[in-house]
Amino acid sequence: MNIKSLHIKVSLSVAAGALLVVLLSSQFFYQRDYEKSFAESERSVLQLLETVQTTASIAAYVGNRELAQQVVTGLTKNDIVIGATITASKEVIGQDGKTARETQQKLISIPLVAPFDEKEIVGELSVIPNAPLIALRARDSAMSTAVGLAAQSTLVALLVLILVYWLMTRPLSTLSGSLHRITPGDGSRLDVHSIHSGDEIGLLAGDINSLLHTVEDMLEEERQLRHRVESLETRFRGIFEDSSAGIFLVRERGNLVTANPAFFRLTGMNEQQFQTGDEDIVSKVFLDIEHAKSLIKLALVTKRPHSADLRIGSDTEEHSRWVHCIFSPAGDNATIEGVMYDVTQRKLSEARIRELAETDSLTGLSNRQAADSALQALITQTPIGGKSFAVMLIDLDRFKYINDTYGHDAGDKVLVTIAERLRKLVRDSDVVARMGGDEFFIILNHAGNIGMVTRIAQKILDAQQAPIEVQPGVLEKIGISIGIALYPDHGDNPLSLRKHADQAMYAVKRRGKNNFAIYEPGNEDPLMESA
Amino acid sequence: MHKLALFLIALMFSGQLRADILVIVNAHNPVVTLEKKQVVDLFMGRVSAFPGGGAAQTLDLKTGTPLRADFYKRLTGKSEAQVDAYWATLVFAGRMSPPKQFADDREVIGEVTKNKMAIAYVARQSLPGGVKIVMELTQTAK
């Protein structure tokens, strides 16, 4: 049994209280009863004396020893008297039992008056009370009173204890026990006996039950809400997980918060490897790191989504992919939600279309538009005073003759062959274009000085010494005329550069063809000529 | 009125009944007068001698005589029955005896005349020369 249980506490309190009451009241009543009993005994002795007073008075009055002796003998027959004496005129006329001198005890005395004159005192009647007996009786009486009282108190305490146990502590502990066993939400209620209806225990149980009811309602509401939230979450998670678009959350610095499987599929990254962490995933995923980061910053600053087509994956053309990526600020000021979907196919188609648009279909070289935009782009990128480059305008010398003599197929073959030769003679980064008809255009990106340009031009001329089989068994040697202009010395815009290259080329044509010339400012005729 | 008359008559009779009582001794007795207390002590048996030292013998009337009750009442304040009980107590204890009883005044006076130790009580009357009065119990002396 629990030492702190209410029942034990109440029991101990009642027992302690009862014990205290018993002790105090027993003490008090013992004392009182003892005194009372003692006084009663003394009064009894006095009454005894009064009974024999008349006779004793007569004996004393007449000095009759026989009568006096009869009186004292009669007195000592009482067990509360152990000695009696009658004196008359200082003389003992009757004595029985112990004397005062023997017992050293207090005497109880009454004066004896004359029978016929109450004013005259004729003697004295003294008795020695049986003090031990009186005390014993008083003790007995007091003790029985005290014991009775103690028994009564104990009985009352016991009764109170039992009643308190039955009416309060037991129902309370039952209540407490059943409340302890109840888990809110299991629907069980406290059951209280009908005798407690209306009292505090009944009220308590009722209040607890209504509290349980309220709690259960709230729990049920909570459960339903949680269920709704869970199903919503499942749905959203489904959208998130099953989406073909890669969805991801990153911090401002590029570290990943979360991402869906599509993100890892698209980026080819290992999901395990990129759990949330400090690693800058943006730098790993995107090839155009700066572009991606600037979009993120923009989205954060403007608090609006920003999107772009970005390349992801490895640096090599065949493994990289294009994604359209939308960066949107996500809630707080430091998180960005990214959505990316694969646009590689579209990008490839676009590239294909652009390629088609920029390519000469016969030779596979760039066409005029591509050459124009490439030149424009190069000029834009190259500031005045920066590096210089050269452009060449090339015209075939006897193309009309070939066309007219051997037909268009032969002409086409000549054009294709020349194109192949030109492409082979310059770097990959140089632009080689067919401007239309038999006119070609070359942008030499890195040809910074005249010496270098001259060497390349000579190489191109030399390459044309090899004859071309225009028809089976028919070989023709095709000469070319090359006009050269240098940027920025001979022009700082496409038009002027082309025009000056054209002038240089016509100068070659005029002088006998199959040669090259570099434009010379202020002189319509070319400065240099080569045989 | 009627009641008042009856009361006065009763008072008259009572005065007649309650005449003075005389305590007498032999004329030769040296005692001249006695105090009431001395008379009480003699008649109640406490002392058996006169103050002068002469032995005393108390004479009493027969129980039931009106004068006897009147005498004890006036002397001790006790009734005749109480006085008899007193004597009974003493007689039962032994060695004591009540005064000798006589039939009437005449016998008493005769005895006192003869007995020099005698002391007795009689109603007020003219007395012979052989006795003398030592105390009077008057009506007022209750």
Short mmCIF file of C-alpha atoms in Angstrom, two decimals, chain A residues 159-367:
data_model
loop_
_atom_site.label_atom_id
_atom_site.label_comp_id
_atom_site.label_asym_id
_atom_site.label_seq_id
_atom_site.Cartn_x
_atom_site.Cartn_y
_atom_site.Cartn_z
CA LEU A 159 -16.02 4.89 13.52
CA VAL A 160 -14.91 8.18 11.99
CA LEU A 161 -12.11 6.37 10.22
CA ILE A 162 -14.40 3.76 8.78
CA LEU A 163 -16.95 6.35 7.70
CA VAL A 164 -14.28 8.56 6.14
CA TYR A 165 -12.87 5.51 4.39
CA TRP A 166 -16.25 4.39 3.08
CA LEU A 167 -17.60 7.76 2.16
CA MET A 168 -14.50 9.62 1.03
CA THR A 169 -11.13 7.98 0.65
CA ARG A 170 -12.32 4.76 -0.93
CA PRO A 171 -14.51 6.45 -3.57
CA LEU A 172 -11.73 8.97 -4.13
CA SER A 173 -9.07 6.31 -4.60
CA THR A 174 -11.43 4.35 -6.82
CA LEU A 175 -11.99 7.51 -8.82
CA SER A 176 -8.28 8.20 -8.97
CA GLY A 177 -7.52 4.62 -9.98
CA SER A 178 -10.04 4.50 -12.77
CA LEU A 179 -8.97 7.94 -14.00
CA HIS A 180 -5.40 6.65 -14.03
CA ARG A 181 -6.41 3.74 -16.24
CA ILE A 182 -8.28 5.93 -18.71
CA THR A 183 -6.46 7.07 -21.81
CA PRO A 184 -8.17 10.15 -23.20
CA GLY A 185 -9.73 9.13 -26.45
CA ASP A 186 -10.57 5.51 -25.60
CA GLY A 187 -14.15 6.53 -24.86
CA SER A 188 -14.25 5.21 -21.30
CA ARG A 189 -15.81 7.24 -18.51
CA LEU A 190 -15.61 7.30 -14.71
CA ASP A 191 -18.32 5.26 -13.05
CA VAL A 192 -19.44 6.48 -9.63
CA HIS A 193 -21.90 4.84 -7.29
CA SER A 194 -25.31 6.47 -7.11
CA ILE A 195 -24.87 7.33 -3.42
CA HIS A 196 -22.42 9.99 -4.53
CA SER A 197 -24.88 11.71 -6.83
CA GLY A 198 -24.99 15.32 -5.69
CA ASP A 199 -21.98 15.25 -3.39
CA GLU A 200 -18.49 16.48 -4.16
CA ILE A 201 -17.24 13.11 -5.40
CA GLY A 202 -20.17 12.86 -7.78
CA LEU A 203 -19.55 16.41 -8.98
CA LEU A 204 -15.85 15.69 -9.40
CA ALA A 205 -16.54 12.57 -11.43
CA GLY A 206 -19.08 14.46 -13.54
CA ASP A 207 -16.65 17.28 -14.21
CA ILE A 208 -13.87 14.85 -15.08
CA ASN A 209 -16.21 13.01 -17.43
CA SER A 210 -17.20 16.20 -19.22
CA LEU A 211 -13.52 17.14 -19.39
CA LEU A 212 -12.79 13.74 -20.93
CA HIS A 213 -15.59 14.31 -23.36
CA THR A 214 -14.18 17.69 -24.39
CA VAL A 215 -10.69 16.25 -24.70
CA GLU A 216 -12.00 13.42 -26.86
CA ASP A 217 -13.84 15.84 -29.10
CA MET A 218 -10.68 17.85 -29.51
CA LEU A 219 -8.64 14.75 -30.17
CA GLU A 220 -11.14 13.60 -32.76
CA GLU A 221 -11.06 16.99 -34.43
CA GLU A 222 -7.27 16.91 -34.33
CA ARG A 223 -7.27 13.42 -35.80
CA GLN A 224 -9.53 14.44 -38.67
CA LEU A 225 -7.45 17.51 -39.32
CA ARG A 226 -4.29 15.43 -39.29
CA HIS A 227 -5.90 12.98 -41.65
CA ARG A 228 -6.81 15.78 -44.02
CA VAL A 229 -3.32 17.23 -43.78
CA GLU A 230 -1.83 13.79 -44.38
CA SER A 231 -3.92 13.15 -47.45
CA LEU A 232 -3.07 16.61 -48.75
CA GLU A 233 0.56 15.97 -48.02
CA THR A 234 0.38 12.62 -49.78
CA ARG A 235 -1.16 14.28 -52.79
CA PHE A 236 1.40 17.07 -52.84
CA ARG A 237 4.18 14.63 -52.18
CA GLY A 238 2.89 12.58 -55.10
CA ILE A 239 3.00 15.65 -57.27
CA PHE A 240 6.44 16.45 -55.95
CA GLU A 241 7.77 12.91 -56.25
CA ASP A 242 6.17 11.92 -59.52
CA SER A 243 6.69 15.20 -61.29
CA SER A 244 8.79 14.94 -64.41
CA ALA A 245 10.03 18.41 -63.64
CA GLY A 246 12.91 18.60 -61.25
CA ILE A 247 11.87 20.52 -58.17
CA PHE A 248 14.37 21.66 -55.62
CA LEU A 249 14.85 24.10 -52.79
CA VAL A 250 18.17 25.81 -52.32
CA ARG A 251 19.54 28.42 -49.98
CA GLU A 252 20.95 31.66 -51.18
CA ARG A 253 24.48 30.26 -51.17
CA GLY A 254 23.41 27.30 -53.28
CA ASN A 255 23.18 24.53 -50.69
CA LEU A 256 20.35 22.07 -51.19
CA VAL A 257 17.39 21.91 -48.86
CA THR A 258 15.39 19.30 -50.66
CA ALA A 259 14.80 17.98 -54.14
CA ASN A 260 12.55 15.49 -55.84
CA PRO A 261 13.67 12.35 -57.69
CA ALA A 262 13.19 14.04 -61.03
CA PHE A 263 15.81 16.59 -60.06
CA PHE A 264 18.37 13.88 -59.40
CA ARG A 265 17.33 12.05 -62.54
CA LEU A 266 17.77 15.17 -64.64
CA THR A 267 21.05 16.22 -63.09
CA GLY A 268 22.38 12.67 -62.96
CA MET A 269 23.42 13.21 -59.39
CA ASN A 270 23.35 10.64 -56.67
CA GLU A 271 20.49 11.30 -54.32
CA GLN A 272 22.39 9.85 -51.36
CA GLN A 273 25.36 12.00 -52.10
CA PHE A 274 23.40 15.21 -52.05
CA GLN A 275 21.35 15.10 -48.99
CA THR A 276 20.89 18.50 -47.47
CA GLY A 277 24.23 19.95 -46.67
CA ASP A 278 26.55 22.83 -47.04
CA GLU A 279 27.70 21.91 -50.49
CA ASP A 280 26.99 24.45 -53.21
CA ILE A 281 24.83 22.32 -55.43
CA VAL A 282 24.10 25.13 -57.85
CA SER A 283 27.75 25.23 -58.87
CA LYS A 284 27.76 21.48 -59.35
CA VAL A 285 24.59 21.23 -61.35
CA PHE A 286 24.70 24.15 -63.69
CA LEU A 287 27.38 24.66 -66.26
CA ASP A 288 26.61 28.36 -66.48
CA ILE A 289 27.23 28.88 -62.79
CA GLU A 290 27.29 32.66 -62.92
CA HIS A 291 24.10 32.81 -64.91
CA ALA A 292 22.28 30.52 -62.52
CA LYS A 293 23.53 32.41 -59.48
CA SER A 294 22.55 35.76 -60.92
CA LEU A 295 19.05 34.41 -61.58
CA ILE A 296 18.81 33.25 -57.96
CA LYS A 297 19.95 36.63 -56.70
CA LEU A 298 17.53 38.36 -59.01
CA ALA A 299 14.64 36.23 -57.82
CA LEU A 300 15.53 36.94 -54.21
CA VAL A 301 15.93 40.67 -54.73
CA THR A 302 12.87 41.24 -56.90
CA LYS A 303 10.83 38.56 -55.14
CA ARG A 304 9.59 37.42 -58.52
CA PRO A 305 10.35 34.30 -60.51
CA HIS A 306 13.12 34.43 -63.09
CA SER A 307 13.76 31.80 -65.66
CA ALA A 308 16.23 30.86 -68.35
CA ASP A 309 17.44 27.92 -70.41
CA LEU A 310 20.55 26.60 -68.74
CA ARG A 311 22.95 23.82 -69.46
CA ILE A 312 23.47 21.09 -66.89
CA GLY A 313 25.58 17.98 -66.70
CA SER A 314 29.05 17.38 -68.02
CA ASP A 315 30.97 19.84 -70.10
CA THR A 316 31.09 17.68 -73.19
CA GLU A 317 28.44 18.42 -75.78
CA GLU A 318 26.97 14.97 -75.98
CA HIS A 319 26.41 14.59 -72.20
CA SER A 320 25.19 18.05 -71.35
CA ARG A 321 21.50 18.73 -71.29
CA TRP A 322 19.42 21.82 -71.53
CA VAL A 323 16.84 22.61 -68.91
CA HIS A 324 14.40 25.44 -68.63
CA CYS A 325 14.81 26.53 -65.05
CA ILE A 326 12.46 28.82 -63.09
CA PHE A 327 13.78 30.28 -59.86
CA SER A 328 11.09 31.59 -57.48
CA PRO A 329 11.50 33.00 -54.02
CA ALA A 330 10.07 30.45 -51.59
CA GLY A 331 8.56 32.02 -48.54
CA ASP A 332 11.47 33.36 -46.57
CA ASN A 333 14.14 35.66 -47.89
CA ALA A 334 16.89 33.11 -48.20
CA THR A 335 15.29 30.14 -49.93
CA ILE A 336 14.70 29.66 -53.61
CA GLU A 337 12.45 27.14 -55.18
CA GLY A 338 13.69 25.88 -58.50
CA VAL A 339 11.72 24.02 -61.12
CA MET A 340 13.58 22.59 -64.08
CA TYR A 341 12.45 20.57 -67.01
CA ASP A 342 14.36 19.05 -69.83
CA VAL A 343 14.38 21.15 -72.99
CA THR A 344 17.33 19.40 -74.61
CA GLN A 345 15.23 18.18 -77.51
CA ARG A 346 13.80 21.60 -78.17
CA LYS A 347 17.24 23.14 -77.86
CA LEU A 348 18.63 20.64 -80.32
CA SER A 349 15.82 21.31 -82.76
CA GLU A 350 16.39 25.00 -82.40
CA ALA A 351 20.08 24.52 -82.97
CA ARG A 352 19.29 22.39 -85.98
CA ILE A 353 17.02 25.04 -87.39
CA ARG A 354 19.56 27.72 -86.70
CA GLU A 355 22.23 25.60 -88.31
CA LEU A 356 20.04 25.14 -91.35
CA ALA A 357 19.42 28.83 -91.50
CA GLU A 358 23.08 29.66 -91.22
CA THR A 359 24.49 27.00 -93.49
CA ASP A 360 24.99 26.97 -97.18
CA SER A 361 23.18 23.84 -98.28
CA LEU A 362 25.56 22.98 -101.10
CA THR A 363 28.91 23.28 -99.40
CA GLY A 364 27.98 22.99 -95.72
CA LEU A 365 29.81 26.26 -95.05
CA SER A 366 28.21 29.21 -93.29
CA ASN A 367 25.96 31.28 -95.49
#
